[in-house]
Short mmCIF file of C-alpha atoms in Angstrom, two decimals:
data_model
loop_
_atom_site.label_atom_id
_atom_site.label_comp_id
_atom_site.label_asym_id
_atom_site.label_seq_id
_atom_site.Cartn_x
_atom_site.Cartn_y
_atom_site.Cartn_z
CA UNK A 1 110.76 191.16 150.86
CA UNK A 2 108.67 187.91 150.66
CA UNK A 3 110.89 185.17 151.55
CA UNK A 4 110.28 182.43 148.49
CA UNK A 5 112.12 180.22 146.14
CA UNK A 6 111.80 180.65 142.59
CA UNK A 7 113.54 177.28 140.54
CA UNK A 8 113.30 176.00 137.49
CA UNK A 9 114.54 172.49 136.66
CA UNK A 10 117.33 171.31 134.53
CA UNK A 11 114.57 170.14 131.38
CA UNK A 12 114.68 174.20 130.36
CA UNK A 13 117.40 175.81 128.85
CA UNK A 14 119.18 179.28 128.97
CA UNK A 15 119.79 181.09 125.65
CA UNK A 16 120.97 184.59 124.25
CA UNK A 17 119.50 185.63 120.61
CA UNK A 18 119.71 188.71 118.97
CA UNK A 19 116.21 189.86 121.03
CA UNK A 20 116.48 187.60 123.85
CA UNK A 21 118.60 186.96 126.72
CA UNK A 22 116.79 184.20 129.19
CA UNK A 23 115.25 181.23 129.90
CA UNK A 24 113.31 179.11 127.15
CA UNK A 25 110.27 177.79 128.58
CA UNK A 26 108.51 177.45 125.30
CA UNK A 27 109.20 177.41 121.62
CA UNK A 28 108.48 180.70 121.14
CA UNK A 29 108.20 181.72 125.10
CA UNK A 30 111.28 182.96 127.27
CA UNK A 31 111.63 183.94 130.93
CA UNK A 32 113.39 186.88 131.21
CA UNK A 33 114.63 189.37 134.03
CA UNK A 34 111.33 191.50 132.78
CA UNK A 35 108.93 188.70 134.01
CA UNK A 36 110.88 188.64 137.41
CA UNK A 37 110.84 192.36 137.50
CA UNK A 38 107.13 191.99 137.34
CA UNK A 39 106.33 190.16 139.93
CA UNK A 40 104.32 191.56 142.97
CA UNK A 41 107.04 189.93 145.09
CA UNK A 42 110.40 189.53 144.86
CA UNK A 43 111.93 186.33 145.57
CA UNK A 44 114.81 185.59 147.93
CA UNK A 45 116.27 182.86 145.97
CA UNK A 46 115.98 182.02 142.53
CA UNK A 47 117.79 178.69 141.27
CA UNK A 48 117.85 178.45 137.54
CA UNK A 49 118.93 174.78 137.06
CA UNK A 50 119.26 174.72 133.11
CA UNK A 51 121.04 171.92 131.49
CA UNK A 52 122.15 173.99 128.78
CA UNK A 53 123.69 177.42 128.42
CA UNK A 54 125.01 179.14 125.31
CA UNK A 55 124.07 181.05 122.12
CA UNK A 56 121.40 179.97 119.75
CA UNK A 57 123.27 179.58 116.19
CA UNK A 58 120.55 179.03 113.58
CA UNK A 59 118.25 177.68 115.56
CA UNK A 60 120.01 175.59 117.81
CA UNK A 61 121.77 175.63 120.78
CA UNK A 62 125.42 176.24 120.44
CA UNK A 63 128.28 174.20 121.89
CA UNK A 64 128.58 175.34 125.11
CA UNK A 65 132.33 173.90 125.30
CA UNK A 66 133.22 176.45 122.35
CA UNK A 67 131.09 179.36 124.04
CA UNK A 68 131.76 181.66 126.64
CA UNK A 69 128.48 180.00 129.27
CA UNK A 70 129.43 181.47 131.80
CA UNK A 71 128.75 185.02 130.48
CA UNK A 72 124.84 185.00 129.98
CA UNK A 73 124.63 183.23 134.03
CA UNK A 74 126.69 186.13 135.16
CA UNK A 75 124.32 189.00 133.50
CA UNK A 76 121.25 187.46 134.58
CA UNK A 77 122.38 186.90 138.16
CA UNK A 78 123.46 190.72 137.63
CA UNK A 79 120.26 191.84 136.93
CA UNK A 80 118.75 189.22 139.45
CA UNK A 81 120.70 190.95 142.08
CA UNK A 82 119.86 194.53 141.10
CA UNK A 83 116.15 194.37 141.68
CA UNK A 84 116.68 192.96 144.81
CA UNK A 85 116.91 188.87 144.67
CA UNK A 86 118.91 187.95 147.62
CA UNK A 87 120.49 184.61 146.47
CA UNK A 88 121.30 183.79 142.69
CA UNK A 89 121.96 179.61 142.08
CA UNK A 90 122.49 179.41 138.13
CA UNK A 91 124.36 177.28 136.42
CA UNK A 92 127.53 178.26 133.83
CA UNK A 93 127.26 175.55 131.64
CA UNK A 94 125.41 171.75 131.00
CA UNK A 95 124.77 169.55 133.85
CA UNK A 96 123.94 165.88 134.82
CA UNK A 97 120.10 165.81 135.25
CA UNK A 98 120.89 163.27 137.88
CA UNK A 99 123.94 165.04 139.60
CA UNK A 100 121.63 168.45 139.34
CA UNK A 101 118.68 167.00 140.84
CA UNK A 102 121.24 165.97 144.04
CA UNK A 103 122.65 169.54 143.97
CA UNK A 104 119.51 171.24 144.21
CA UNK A 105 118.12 168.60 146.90
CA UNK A 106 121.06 168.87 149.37
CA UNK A 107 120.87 172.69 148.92
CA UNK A 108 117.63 173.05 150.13
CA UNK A 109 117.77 170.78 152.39
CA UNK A 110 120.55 172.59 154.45
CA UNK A 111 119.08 175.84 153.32
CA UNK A 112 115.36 174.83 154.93
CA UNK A 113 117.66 173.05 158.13
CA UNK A 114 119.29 176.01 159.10
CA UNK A 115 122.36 176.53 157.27
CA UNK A 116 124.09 179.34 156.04
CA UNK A 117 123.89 179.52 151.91
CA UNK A 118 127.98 179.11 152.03
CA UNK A 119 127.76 176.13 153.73
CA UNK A 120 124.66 175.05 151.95
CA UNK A 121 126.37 175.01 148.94
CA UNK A 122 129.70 173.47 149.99
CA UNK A 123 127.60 170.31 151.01
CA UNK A 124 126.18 170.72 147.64
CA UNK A 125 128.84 170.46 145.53
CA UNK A 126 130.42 168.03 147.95
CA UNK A 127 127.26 165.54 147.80
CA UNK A 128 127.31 165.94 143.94
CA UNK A 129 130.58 165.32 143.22
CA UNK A 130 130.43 162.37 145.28
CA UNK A 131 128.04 160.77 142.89
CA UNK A 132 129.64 161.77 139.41
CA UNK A 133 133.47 162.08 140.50
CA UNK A 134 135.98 163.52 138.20
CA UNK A 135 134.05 162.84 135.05
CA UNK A 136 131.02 164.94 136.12
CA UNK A 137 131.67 168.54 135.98
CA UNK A 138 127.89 169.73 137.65
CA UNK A 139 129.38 170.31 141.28
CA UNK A 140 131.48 172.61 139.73
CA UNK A 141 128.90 174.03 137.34
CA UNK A 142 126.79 176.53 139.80
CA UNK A 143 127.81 179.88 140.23
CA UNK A 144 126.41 181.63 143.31
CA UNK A 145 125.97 184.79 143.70
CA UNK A 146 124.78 186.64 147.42
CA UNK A 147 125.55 186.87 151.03
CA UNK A 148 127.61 183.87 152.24
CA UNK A 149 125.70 184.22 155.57
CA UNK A 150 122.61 184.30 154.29
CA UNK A 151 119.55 182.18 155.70
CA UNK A 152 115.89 182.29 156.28
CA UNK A 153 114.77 184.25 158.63
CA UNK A 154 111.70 181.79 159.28
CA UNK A 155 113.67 178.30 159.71
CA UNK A 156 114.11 177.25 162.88
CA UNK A 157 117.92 177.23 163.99
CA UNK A 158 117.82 176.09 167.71
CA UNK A 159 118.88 172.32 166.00
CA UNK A 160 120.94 172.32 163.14
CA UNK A 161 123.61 170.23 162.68
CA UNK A 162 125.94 171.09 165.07
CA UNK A 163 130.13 171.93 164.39
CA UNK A 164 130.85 168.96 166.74
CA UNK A 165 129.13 166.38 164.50
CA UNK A 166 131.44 167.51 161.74
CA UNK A 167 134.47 165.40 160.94
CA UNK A 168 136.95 167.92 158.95
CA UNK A 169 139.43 166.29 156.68
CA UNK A 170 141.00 169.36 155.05
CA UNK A 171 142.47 172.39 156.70
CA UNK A 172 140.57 174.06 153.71
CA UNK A 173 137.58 172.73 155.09
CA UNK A 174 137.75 173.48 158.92
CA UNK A 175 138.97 177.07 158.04
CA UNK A 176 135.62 177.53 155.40
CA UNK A 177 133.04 176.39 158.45
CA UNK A 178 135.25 178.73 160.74
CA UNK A 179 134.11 181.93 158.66
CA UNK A 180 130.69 180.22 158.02
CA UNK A 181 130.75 179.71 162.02
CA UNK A 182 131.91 183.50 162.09
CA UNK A 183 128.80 184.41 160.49
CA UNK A 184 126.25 182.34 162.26
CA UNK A 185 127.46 184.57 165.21
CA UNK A 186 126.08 187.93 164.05
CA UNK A 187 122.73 189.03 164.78
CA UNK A 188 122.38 186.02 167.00
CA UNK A 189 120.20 186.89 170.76
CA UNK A 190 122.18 185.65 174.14
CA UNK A 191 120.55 182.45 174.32
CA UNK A 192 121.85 181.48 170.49
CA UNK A 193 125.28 182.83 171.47
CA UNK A 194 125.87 180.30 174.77
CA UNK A 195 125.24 177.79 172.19
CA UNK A 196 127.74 178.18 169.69
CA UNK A 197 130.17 179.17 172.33
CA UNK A 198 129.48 175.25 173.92
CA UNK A 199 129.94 174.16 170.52
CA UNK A 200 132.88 176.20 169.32
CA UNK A 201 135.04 175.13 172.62
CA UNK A 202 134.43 171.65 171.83
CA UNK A 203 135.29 171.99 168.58
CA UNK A 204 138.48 173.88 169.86
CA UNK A 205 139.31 170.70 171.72
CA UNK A 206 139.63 168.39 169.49
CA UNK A 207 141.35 170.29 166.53
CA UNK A 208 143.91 167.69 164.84
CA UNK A 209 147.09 168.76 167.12
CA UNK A 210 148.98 169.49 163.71
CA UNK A 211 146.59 172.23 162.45
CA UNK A 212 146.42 173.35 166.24
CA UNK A 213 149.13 176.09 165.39
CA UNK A 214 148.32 176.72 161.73
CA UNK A 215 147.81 180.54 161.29
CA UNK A 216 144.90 180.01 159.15
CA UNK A 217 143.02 178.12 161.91
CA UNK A 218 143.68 179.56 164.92
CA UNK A 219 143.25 183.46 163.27
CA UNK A 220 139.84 181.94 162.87
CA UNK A 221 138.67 180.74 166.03
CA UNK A 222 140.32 183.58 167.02
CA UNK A 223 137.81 185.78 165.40
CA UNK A 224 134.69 183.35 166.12
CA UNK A 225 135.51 184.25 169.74
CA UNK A 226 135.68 187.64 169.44
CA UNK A 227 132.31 188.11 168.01
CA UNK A 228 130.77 186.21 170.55
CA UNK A 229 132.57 188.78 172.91
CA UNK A 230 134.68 186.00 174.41
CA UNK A 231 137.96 188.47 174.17
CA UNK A 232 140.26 186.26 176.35
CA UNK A 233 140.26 183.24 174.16
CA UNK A 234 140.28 185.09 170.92
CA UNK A 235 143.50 186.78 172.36
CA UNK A 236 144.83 183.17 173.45
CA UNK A 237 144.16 181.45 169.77
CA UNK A 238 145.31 184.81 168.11
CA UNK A 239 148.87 184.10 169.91
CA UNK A 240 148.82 180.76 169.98
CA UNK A 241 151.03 180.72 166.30
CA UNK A 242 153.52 183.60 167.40
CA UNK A 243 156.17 181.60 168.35
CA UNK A 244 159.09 180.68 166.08
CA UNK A 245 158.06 180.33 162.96
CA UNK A 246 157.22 183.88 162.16
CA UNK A 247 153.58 184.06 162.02
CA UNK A 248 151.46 185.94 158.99
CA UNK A 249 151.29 189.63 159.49
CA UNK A 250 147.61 189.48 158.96
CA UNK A 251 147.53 187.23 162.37
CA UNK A 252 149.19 190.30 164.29
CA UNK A 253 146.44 192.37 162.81
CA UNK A 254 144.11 190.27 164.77
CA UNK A 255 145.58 191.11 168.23
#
C-alpha cells in the first residue's frame, strides 16, 4: 500500500440522494467510494473535512440537526475501510471552518511528527476545542475510524515528543497515553525499546502520588513494562494496588 493522504477541505459537502451517496465536488459532480476504488493506489488516510452532512431535500441540503449525519460518515468510512484505507477522519455533522482548519493542522502535524493516530487525534480535538470552547461542537464532530496505533512507517520517530514533556491533568488522560505508550512498544527494534523504557521510568517517577495506587494507572504501566519485557516492574506496578482496598479483578488478571 502507498502510504498517502487523501483530504478534502471543509468548502465541499457530503450528501445522500436517491442515486448518490458522497461527496459534492461539483453541481452535478460527486466523489464517491467508486472513484476511490479506482485509484491505482490506495491511500492510507483519507480525511473528508465537509462542513455539511445530511440528505438533500429538494435540492438542498437538509438540516443536519433534524437528520441522522452521522449515518452517511459511518457507511462511507465502511466502505473506505473495506478496500483497504487504513485511517478514516470524516466528519458526522457541520463544522467551524476555522476550528476544522486547526483540527486537521494539529492532526497532521503529530501524525507527520511521529505520533500514534490515537494520540494524534486526542491533541486534535484538544487544540480545537481550545479555540471554540463549549459553543463549538467541531472537536467533537470527527469520527475516526482505524488502528489506534497506527503511524507512518516513513516518519522519523527517534524524536518525538517525549512522555516526560507531558504534563497530565486527568487520570483519563495519563491512562489514554499509557495504552497509546503500550502501542508505541510493539514492533519497536532494541535500540527504540531502551528509549521508551528511559522515558517510561521517568514518567513512573513522577506520577501525582494520589493516582500512584489507582488501578487504572498502575494496570497500565504495568502492561507498558511487560511488553518491553521488563517483567519485574510490570509485576511490581501490577501489585502495587492489592492492598486494602480490594483491587479490580481485571488487575489480578494482569499478574
Amino acid at each position: 500500500m502507498s502510504t498517502t493522504l487523501f483530504t478534502l477541505p471543509p468548502m465541499v459537502s457530503t450528501v445522500k440522494t436517491p442515486t448518490h451517496s458522497g461527496v459534492i465536488i461539483g453541481p452535478d459532480d460527486f466523489l464517491t467510494s467508486g472513484e476511490f476504488e479506482n485509484l491505482k493506489a490506495v491511500p492510507s488516510i483519507v480525511f473528508l473535512n465537509c462542513c455539511h452532512l445530511g440528505q438533500l431535500a429538494d435540492g438542498n441540503l437538509a438540516d443536519t440537526h433534524n437528520s441522522q449525519p452521522g449515518h452517511l460518515a459511518a457507511s462511507l468510512a465502511q466502505k473506505l475501510i473495506e478496500m483497504g484505507v487504513s485511517v478514516v477522519v470524516v466528519a458526522g455533522w457541520a463544522v467551524g471552518d476555522q476550528a476544522a482548519q486547526i483540527f486537521a493542522k494539529t492532526l497532521y502535524e503529530h501524525l507527520l511528527g511521529g505520533n500514534t493516530l490515537m494520540n494524534a487525534v486526542r491533541l486534535a480535538r484538544a487544540a480545537t476545542y481550545s479555540i471554540g470552547g463549549a459553543n463549538d461542537l467541531t472537536w467533537g464532530a470527527y469520527q475516526v475510524y482505524g488502528d489506534p496505533g497506527f503511524t507512518f512507517y516513513w516518519v522519523d520517530r527517534r524524536s518525538p515528543t517525549e512522555i516526560r514533556d507531558r504534563v497530565f491533568v486527568a487520570l483519563d488522560e495519563l491512562q489514554e497515553h499509557l495504552q497509546d505508550f503500550s502501542q508505541q512498544v510493539k514492533g519497536a527494534d532494541d535500540l527504540k525499546c531502551q528509549s521508551l523504557k528511559r522515558q517510561l521510568d521517568e514518567l513512573a517517577q513522577n506520577i501525582y502520588p494520589k493516582w500512584q495506587n489507582q488501578g487504572e494507572i498502575t494496570s497500565e504501566l504495568g502492561k507498558a513494562y511487560s511488553e518491553l519485557g521488563y517483567y519485574s516492574d510490570a509485576v511490581f506496578w501490577y501489585e502495587k494496588p492489592l492492598k486494602p482496598p480490594t483491587p479490580p479483578l481485571r488487575l489480578l488478571s494482569g499478574l
